[in-house]
Short mmCIF file of C-alpha atoms in Angstrom, two decimals:
data_model
loop_
_atom_site.label_atom_id
_atom_site.label_comp_id
_atom_site.label_asym_id
_atom_site.label_seq_id
_atom_site.Cartn_x
_atom_site.Cartn_y
_atom_site.Cartn_z
CA MET A 1 58.95 92.09 60.67
CA THR A 2 61.32 90.91 57.93
CA GLN A 3 60.02 91.86 54.52
CA ALA A 4 59.80 88.97 52.07
CA SER A 5 61.90 89.27 48.92
CA PRO A 6 60.47 88.79 45.42
CA GLY A 7 60.54 85.13 44.46
CA THR A 8 60.37 83.79 48.02
CA PRO A 9 57.64 81.25 48.83
CA ARG A 10 55.67 83.84 50.83
CA VAL A 11 55.56 86.29 47.91
CA LEU A 12 54.70 83.55 45.40
CA ARG A 13 51.88 82.36 47.63
CA ALA A 14 50.60 85.93 47.94
CA MET A 15 50.66 86.31 44.15
CA ASN A 16 48.69 83.10 43.72
CA ASP A 17 46.26 84.17 46.44
CA ARG A 18 45.63 87.50 44.75
CA ALA A 19 45.19 85.85 41.35
CA ALA A 20 42.59 83.49 42.81
CA LEU A 21 40.74 86.32 44.58
CA ASP A 22 40.66 88.40 41.40
CA LEU A 23 39.25 85.43 39.49
CA LEU A 24 36.53 84.97 42.07
CA LEU A 25 35.64 88.66 41.83
CA ALA A 26 35.51 88.48 38.05
CA HIS A 27 33.72 85.13 37.61
CA GLY A 28 31.75 84.62 40.81
CA PRO A 29 31.77 81.29 42.71
CA LEU A 30 34.28 78.75 41.37
CA SER A 31 35.23 75.21 42.29
CA ARG A 32 38.70 74.21 43.44
CA SER A 33 39.40 72.46 40.13
CA ARG A 34 38.24 75.47 38.11
CA ILE A 35 40.46 77.80 40.11
CA GLY A 36 43.35 75.41 39.55
CA LYS A 37 42.80 75.43 35.78
CA LEU A 38 42.45 79.20 35.57
CA THR A 39 45.55 79.86 37.68
CA GLY A 40 47.62 76.95 36.38
CA LEU A 41 48.02 75.54 39.88
CA SER A 42 47.89 71.86 40.75
CA LYS A 43 44.88 70.56 42.67
CA PRO A 44 46.86 70.14 45.93
CA THR A 45 48.24 73.67 45.63
CA ALA A 46 44.79 75.07 44.83
CA SER A 47 43.39 73.24 47.85
CA GLN A 48 46.09 74.70 50.11
CA LEU A 49 45.43 78.16 48.66
CA LEU A 50 41.69 77.96 49.32
CA ALA A 51 42.22 76.63 52.83
CA ARG A 52 44.59 79.51 53.53
CA LEU A 53 42.14 82.11 52.19
CA GLU A 54 39.23 80.56 54.06
CA ALA A 55 41.18 80.62 57.32
CA ALA A 56 42.00 84.28 56.69
CA GLY A 57 38.31 85.09 56.24
CA LEU A 58 38.77 86.07 52.58
CA VAL A 59 36.74 83.29 50.92
CA VAL A 60 33.67 81.29 51.91
CA VAL A 61 31.96 78.18 50.61
CA THR A 62 28.73 79.26 48.92
CA GLY A 63 27.33 75.94 47.73
CA THR A 64 28.10 73.03 45.46
CA SER A 65 28.21 72.55 41.71
CA GLU A 66 25.35 70.63 40.13
CA GLY A 67 24.53 69.06 36.82
CA ARG A 68 27.86 67.32 36.25
CA PRO A 69 28.78 63.64 36.53
CA GLY A 70 30.42 62.60 39.78
CA PRO A 71 30.24 64.13 43.23
CA ASN A 72 29.31 67.79 43.50
CA ALA A 73 32.24 70.13 44.09
CA GLN A 74 32.24 72.91 46.65
CA LEU A 75 32.04 76.41 45.23
CA TYR A 76 34.11 79.21 46.72
CA ALA A 77 33.49 82.98 46.59
CA VAL A 78 35.10 86.08 48.03
CA ALA A 79 33.73 86.65 51.53
CA PRO A 80 31.57 89.79 51.26
CA THR A 81 32.23 90.73 54.88
CA ALA A 82 36.02 90.83 54.45
CA ALA A 83 35.79 94.63 54.14
CA HIS A 84 33.35 97.45 53.52
CA VAL A 85 33.91 100.87 51.95
CA ALA A 86 31.84 104.02 51.52
CA GLY A 87 31.55 106.54 48.72
CA LEU A 88 30.03 110.05 48.80
CA ASP A 89 28.80 112.22 45.95
CA VAL A 90 28.63 115.85 47.05
CA THR A 91 26.58 118.37 45.04
CA THR A 92 25.00 121.74 45.74
CA LEU A 93 21.72 119.92 46.42
CA GLY A 94 22.99 117.42 48.96
CA ILE A 95 25.13 114.38 49.69
CA ARG A 96 24.44 110.91 48.36
CA ALA A 97 26.30 108.13 50.20
CA ALA A 98 26.60 104.39 49.69
CA VAL A 99 28.40 101.46 51.30
CA ALA A 100 29.69 98.46 49.33
CA ASP A 101 31.14 95.18 50.50
CA ILE A 102 34.47 93.91 49.18
CA THR A 103 32.77 92.23 46.20
CA GLY A 104 31.44 95.59 45.02
CA ARG A 105 27.80 94.94 45.93
CA THR A 106 26.06 98.04 47.33
CA VAL A 107 24.62 97.13 50.72
CA GLY A 108 23.57 100.51 52.10
CA THR A 109 22.57 103.95 50.82
CA TYR A 110 21.64 107.29 52.33
CA GLU A 111 20.71 110.68 50.89
CA LEU A 112 21.06 113.91 52.81
CA PRO A 113 19.58 117.03 51.20
CA THR A 114 21.26 120.31 52.05
CA PRO A 115 18.74 123.03 51.27
CA GLY A 116 19.94 126.59 51.45
CA ARG A 117 23.46 127.79 52.03
CA ARG A 118 25.29 125.99 54.84
CA ALA A 119 28.00 127.44 56.99
CA ALA A 120 31.41 125.82 56.76
CA ALA A 121 31.08 124.62 60.36
CA ASP A 122 28.16 122.37 59.33
CA THR A 123 29.95 120.56 56.53
CA GLY A 124 31.89 118.07 58.63
CA GLU A 125 28.73 117.18 60.53
CA LEU A 126 26.84 116.61 57.27
CA VAL A 127 29.54 114.30 55.92
CA VAL A 128 29.58 112.26 59.13
CA ARG A 129 25.78 112.01 59.08
CA ALA A 130 25.85 110.79 55.48
CA VAL A 131 28.51 108.16 56.25
CA ASP A 132 26.66 107.00 59.37
CA GLY A 133 23.36 106.85 57.51
CA ALA A 134 24.72 104.62 54.74
CA ALA A 135 26.55 102.43 57.27
CA LYS A 136 23.38 102.01 59.33
CA ASP A 137 21.42 101.04 56.23
CA ALA A 138 24.05 98.34 55.62
CA GLY A 139 23.75 97.07 59.20
CA LEU A 140 27.16 98.48 60.10
CA VAL A 141 28.65 101.28 62.16
CA ARG A 142 31.14 103.93 61.14
CA GLY A 143 34.12 101.99 62.51
CA ASP A 144 33.35 98.98 60.28
CA LEU A 145 34.33 100.91 57.16
CA HIS A 146 37.85 100.43 55.78
CA ARG A 147 37.92 103.52 53.56
CA VAL A 148 35.77 106.45 52.41
CA VAL A 149 36.15 108.27 49.09
CA ILE A 150 34.42 111.62 48.69
CA GLY A 151 33.66 113.12 45.28
CA THR A 152 33.11 116.88 44.96
CA PRO A 153 33.09 119.42 42.17
CA GLY A 154 36.49 121.08 41.77
CA ALA A 155 39.51 119.61 43.50
CA PHE A 156 41.41 119.93 46.76
CA ASP A 157 44.72 121.65 46.07
CA PRO A 158 47.41 119.29 47.44
CA SER A 159 49.59 122.23 48.48
CA THR A 160 46.93 124.00 50.55
CA GLY A 161 44.24 121.42 51.30
CA ARG A 162 41.59 123.87 50.12
CA LEU A 163 38.89 123.21 47.53
CA ARG A 164 39.44 125.03 44.26
CA TYR A 165 37.35 125.44 41.07
CA ALA A 166 34.06 125.02 42.98
CA SER A 167 33.05 128.38 44.39
CA HIS A 168 29.39 127.34 44.00
CA LEU A 169 29.71 124.63 46.69
CA PRO A 170 29.03 126.37 50.02
CA GLY A 171 30.69 125.14 53.19
CA TRP A 172 33.54 123.27 51.51
CA HIS A 173 36.22 125.97 51.45
CA SER A 174 37.38 126.07 55.05
CA PRO A 175 41.17 125.60 55.34
CA THR A 176 40.58 123.26 58.30
CA LEU A 177 37.83 121.12 56.73
CA LEU A 178 40.02 118.15 55.81
CA ASP A 179 41.53 118.06 59.30
CA GLU A 180 38.04 118.20 60.84
CA LEU A 181 36.84 115.30 58.69
CA ALA A 182 39.96 113.25 59.44
CA ALA A 183 39.36 113.77 63.16
CA ALA A 184 35.67 112.83 62.93
CA LEU A 185 36.02 109.73 60.76
CA PRO A 186 38.33 106.93 61.95
CA MET A 187 39.07 105.33 58.58
CA PRO A 188 41.35 106.53 55.74
CA LEU A 189 39.71 109.27 53.67
CA ALA A 190 40.36 110.18 50.05
CA TYR A 191 38.96 113.01 47.95
CA ASP A 192 38.62 113.32 44.21
CA ASN A 193 36.94 115.44 41.60
CA ASP A 194 33.45 114.21 40.77
CA VAL A 195 34.13 113.97 37.03
CA ASN A 196 37.31 111.99 37.67
CA LEU A 197 35.24 109.51 39.64
CA ALA A 198 32.70 109.26 36.82
CA ALA A 199 35.64 108.32 34.59
CA VAL A 200 36.75 105.67 37.10
CA ALA A 201 33.24 104.20 36.92
CA GLU A 202 33.34 104.09 33.11
CA GLN A 203 36.84 102.61 33.17
CA ARG A 204 35.97 99.86 35.65
CA LEU A 205 32.32 99.19 34.81
CA GLY A 206 31.36 100.89 31.58
CA ALA A 207 32.14 102.26 28.15
CA ALA A 208 35.86 102.97 28.73
CA GLY A 209 36.80 99.43 29.75
CA GLY A 210 40.12 98.54 28.11
CA ALA A 211 40.87 102.11 27.00
CA ASP A 212 44.22 103.47 28.20
CA ASP A 213 43.80 106.97 26.79
CA PHE A 214 40.37 108.54 26.96
CA LEU A 215 38.55 111.74 27.72
CA LEU A 216 35.26 111.88 29.60
CA LEU A 217 33.22 115.03 29.00
CA TRP A 218 30.71 115.71 31.77
CA ASN A 219 27.78 118.09 31.69
CA GLU A 220 25.36 118.36 34.58
CA GLU A 221 25.40 121.18 37.13
CA GLY A 222 28.61 122.31 35.43
CA MET A 223 30.96 121.23 32.67
CA GLY A 224 34.11 119.26 33.31
CA ALA A 225 36.34 116.61 31.83
CA ALA A 226 38.41 113.73 33.12
CA LEU A 227 41.67 112.82 31.41
CA VAL A 228 42.98 109.28 31.53
CA ILE A 229 46.46 108.94 30.03
CA GLY A 230 48.27 105.63 29.98
CA GLY A 231 45.50 104.11 32.08
CA ARG A 232 45.90 106.65 34.89
CA LEU A 233 43.93 109.76 35.78
CA HIS A 234 45.77 112.98 35.09
CA ARG A 235 44.89 115.50 37.81
CA GLY A 236 47.34 118.31 37.16
CA PHE A 237 49.60 120.26 39.51
CA THR A 238 46.77 121.83 41.54
CA GLY A 239 44.15 119.15 40.82
CA GLY A 240 42.54 121.32 38.15
CA ALA A 241 43.19 119.23 35.04
CA GLY A 242 39.91 118.85 33.18
CA GLU A 243 38.24 122.06 34.37
CA VAL A 244 37.25 122.65 30.76
CA GLY A 245 34.35 124.95 31.58
CA PHE A 246 37.01 127.68 31.84
CA LEU A 247 38.38 126.89 28.34
CA PRO A 248 38.28 129.93 26.01
CA VAL A 249 36.53 128.93 22.78
CA PRO A 250 35.41 130.66 19.56
CA GLY A 251 31.86 131.93 19.57
CA THR A 252 31.87 133.36 23.09
CA ALA A 253 33.20 136.51 24.70
CA LEU A 254 36.60 136.16 26.30
CA VAL A 255 35.99 135.65 30.03
CA ARG A 256 38.55 137.40 32.20
CA ASN A 257 39.07 136.71 35.92
CA ALA A 258 37.50 133.30 35.38
CA ALA A 259 38.33 132.14 38.90
CA ARG A 260 36.22 134.94 40.32
CA THR A 261 33.32 134.62 37.88
CA GLY A 262 33.27 130.81 38.16
CA SER A 263 32.65 130.39 34.45
CA GLY A 264 34.38 130.45 31.10
CA GLY A 265 33.90 130.24 27.38
CA TYR A 266 33.15 126.54 27.01
CA GLN A 267 30.66 126.62 29.90
CA GLU A 268 28.85 129.50 28.20
CA LEU A 269 28.91 127.83 24.79
CA ALA A 270 27.93 124.28 25.75
CA GLY A 271 26.85 124.08 29.40
CA ALA A 272 23.28 123.51 30.52
CA ASN A 273 22.78 127.28 30.35
CA ALA A 274 23.53 127.14 26.63
CA VAL A 275 20.65 124.74 26.02
CA LEU A 276 18.26 127.15 27.75
CA ARG A 277 19.62 130.11 25.82
CA LEU A 278 19.09 128.26 22.53
CA ALA A 279 15.56 127.38 23.59
CA ASP A 280 14.85 131.07 24.26
CA GLU A 281 16.23 132.03 20.85
CA LEU A 282 14.08 129.40 19.13
CA GLY A 283 10.93 130.13 21.12
CA LEU A 284 10.81 126.76 22.87
CA ALA A 285 9.17 126.52 26.28
CA TYR A 286 10.75 124.90 29.34
CA ASP A 287 10.31 124.81 33.09
CA ARG A 288 11.96 127.98 34.34
CA CYS A 289 11.53 126.93 37.96
CA ALA A 290 13.53 123.70 37.61
CA PRO A 291 17.29 123.54 38.27
CA MET A 292 19.14 124.59 35.14
CA HIS A 293 20.61 121.18 34.32
CA GLU A 294 17.26 119.45 34.80
CA ALA A 295 15.50 121.94 32.52
CA ALA A 296 18.22 121.47 29.89
CA ALA A 297 17.96 117.69 30.05
CA ALA A 298 14.18 117.88 29.71
CA LEU A 299 14.54 120.09 26.62
CA LEU A 300 16.90 117.63 24.97
CA ARG A 301 14.54 114.74 25.68
CA GLN A 302 11.71 116.77 24.16
CA ALA A 303 13.90 117.47 21.14
CA LEU A 304 14.50 113.76 20.60
CA ALA A 305 10.78 113.01 20.87
CA ALA A 306 9.83 115.82 18.49
CA THR A 307 12.38 114.95 15.81
CA ALA A 308 11.37 111.28 15.95
CA ALA A 309 7.60 111.94 15.84
CA GLY A 310 5.57 111.05 12.77
CA PRO A 311 4.27 113.75 10.37
CA GLY A 312 1.08 115.41 11.54
CA SER A 313 1.57 114.68 15.24
CA ALA A 314 1.51 117.45 17.81
CA ALA A 315 5.17 116.86 18.67
CA ALA A 316 6.23 116.99 15.01
CA ALA A 317 4.94 120.56 14.68
CA ASP A 318 8.00 121.78 16.59
CA ALA A 319 10.43 119.28 15.04
CA GLY A 320 12.23 121.93 12.99
CA ARG A 321 12.99 124.15 15.97
CA TYR A 322 13.95 121.23 18.19
CA GLY A 323 16.18 119.86 15.45
CA GLU A 324 17.88 123.24 15.19
CA LEU A 325 18.44 123.24 18.97
CA LEU A 326 20.16 119.85 18.74
CA ARG A 327 22.33 120.93 15.80
CA ARG A 328 23.46 124.19 17.40
CA TYR A 329 24.14 122.54 20.72
CA ALA A 330 26.16 119.78 19.05
CA THR A 331 28.26 122.42 17.30
CA GLY A 332 29.01 124.09 20.62
CA LEU A 333 30.03 120.79 22.21
CA ALA A 334 32.22 119.86 19.24
CA THR A 335 33.95 123.27 19.23
CA GLY A 336 35.43 122.73 22.67
CA LEU A 337 36.11 119.06 22.07
CA ALA A 338 38.13 119.93 18.96
CA SER A 339 40.63 121.85 21.11
CA LEU A 340 40.86 118.98 23.59
CA VAL A 341 41.33 116.41 20.83
CA ALA A 342 44.08 118.47 19.20
CA MET A 343 45.95 118.57 22.49
CA LEU A 344 45.33 115.05 23.83
CA ASP A 345 44.64 112.83 20.79
CA PRO A 346 42.59 110.34 22.88
CA GLU A 347 41.48 106.99 21.53
CA LEU A 348 38.02 107.47 23.04
CA ILE A 349 35.67 110.24 24.17
CA VAL A 350 32.87 109.38 26.61
CA LEU A 351 29.89 111.74 26.88
CA SER A 352 28.48 111.61 30.40
CA GLY A 353 26.34 113.52 32.88
CA GLY A 354 22.60 114.09 32.88
CA VAL A 355 22.51 116.75 30.15
CA LEU A 356 24.56 114.81 27.60
CA ALA A 357 22.83 111.54 28.44
CA ALA A 358 19.47 113.21 27.74
CA GLY A 359 20.59 113.99 24.18
CA GLY A 360 21.10 110.29 23.53
CA GLU A 361 22.46 108.77 20.35
CA ARG A 362 21.06 111.58 18.20
CA LEU A 363 23.16 114.20 19.98
CA ARG A 364 26.19 111.89 20.00
CA GLU A 365 25.97 111.41 16.24
CA LEU A 366 25.63 115.15 15.60
CA VAL A 367 28.67 115.86 17.80
CA ARG A 368 30.64 113.10 16.05
CA ALA A 369 29.87 114.56 12.61
CA GLU A 370 30.81 118.08 13.70
CA LEU A 371 34.00 116.92 15.41
CA ALA A 372 35.06 115.08 12.26
CA GLU A 373 35.09 118.44 10.44
CA LEU A 374 36.80 120.39 13.23
CA ALA A 375 39.56 118.01 14.39
CA VAL A 376 42.17 115.93 12.58
CA PRO A 377 42.26 112.91 14.95
CA ARG A 378 39.10 110.79 14.88
CA PRO A 379 38.60 109.28 18.34
CA ARG A 380 35.63 107.03 18.99
CA LEU A 381 32.78 108.95 20.56
CA VAL A 382 30.38 107.05 22.83
CA LEU A 383 27.76 107.69 25.47
CA GLY A 384 28.58 106.72 29.02
CA THR A 385 26.95 103.48 30.10
CA VAL A 386 27.18 103.98 33.89
CA THR A 387 24.05 106.11 34.03
CA GLU A 388 22.89 105.49 37.62
CA HIS A 389 24.88 107.71 39.98
CA PRO A 390 28.21 107.50 38.07
CA VAL A 391 30.11 109.71 40.54
CA LEU A 392 29.03 107.58 43.48
CA SER A 393 29.86 104.40 41.54
CA GLY A 394 33.32 105.77 40.82
CA ALA A 395 33.87 106.70 44.47
CA LEU A 396 33.03 103.14 45.53
CA GLN A 397 35.25 101.65 42.82
CA SER A 398 38.13 103.90 43.84
CA ALA A 399 37.72 102.92 47.50
CA LEU A 400 37.45 99.24 46.61
CA ALA A 401 40.63 99.24 44.51
CA THR A 402 42.79 100.47 47.38
CA THR A 403 41.01 98.38 50.00
CA ARG A 404 41.35 95.18 48.00
CA ASP A 405 45.07 95.79 47.62
CA GLU A 406 45.35 96.11 51.39
CA VAL A 407 42.98 93.33 52.47
CA PHE A 408 44.02 90.81 49.80
CA ASP A 409 47.74 91.18 50.53
CA THR A 410 48.49 87.87 52.30
CA SER A 411 52.25 88.36 52.21
CA ARG A 412 52.18 90.64 55.28
#
């Protein structure tokens, strides 16, 4: 096939088609005349464009406009069935999967717990089961999916294909795992660090919209960061950019052989384990049977309730100790952030993950005040706003971006 050159009618049509499709994704159903005004196209050209997209199965008529003088106009929308993608969020507790149509609407979900330690040979089977479960919930089969994006802790080293920085994730370190998954699943597969995908979600749907340079600090089962520079994720040579849990920081013992121990100074100073340690020092009770990050999040929520309680209430009796927990924890968070800010000078820092979200605006303000004293640059500091499954949301958004580029390209 002869490739069209820039400026040829085919390429210009494709550019107009893509502009119209992006408008429909952003605004929802639009009339022909509205599309013409927003794109600057004449009515005849807009009509030809819509007819072309409808014939290609990319747009559908969804109804008619009402409430205006004159005949009602047909409303067009992106055809949801033009493509479907899947996203997976892999943790030590299980796999959460979802399927979205091309518009971004989630149409199927599936959760697969993985109790106990699994052998590497089981991992490919678990992934396939999660994909199939979400597809079935959407009324689809595996082969209907255009792309799957899988989010895991750590990162797959591009030179070896092996997962690094996530020794706590059993079953994901086989050197043949990626080949096994590629053989089992017929669609293109992509893998990314879970915190990177949380940043994608905030960039596309949340607090980092419009920010070209930002840092997302994540704290849940472990600590991590995502770095967006010039609007693009920075992953590093081995995929390990943002593994800030290993960052040496003041106030903690110097951790040697960090790759073997799976921890580092910043993790010890400000991870979920640090919240529990502070609670022990202050004599505050917590559920010792709960997963560490859940117990830490519960403590921070209790701290917010206690410090906001009125004088004389039962909760207020512990307000001083809970307030001290918040202050000390904020100092630990700010200590590591100060090093990152000095190096990166981001315009924005997003606090995300279940532990940081539990601290709410009170923790954010304490961290902001501490960071102002420890760092020279003063980036905005905000809480993440994609609070429901941010890693999974980012996986779907990542899959949709690539799929839309492929499916919406009418110049081919």
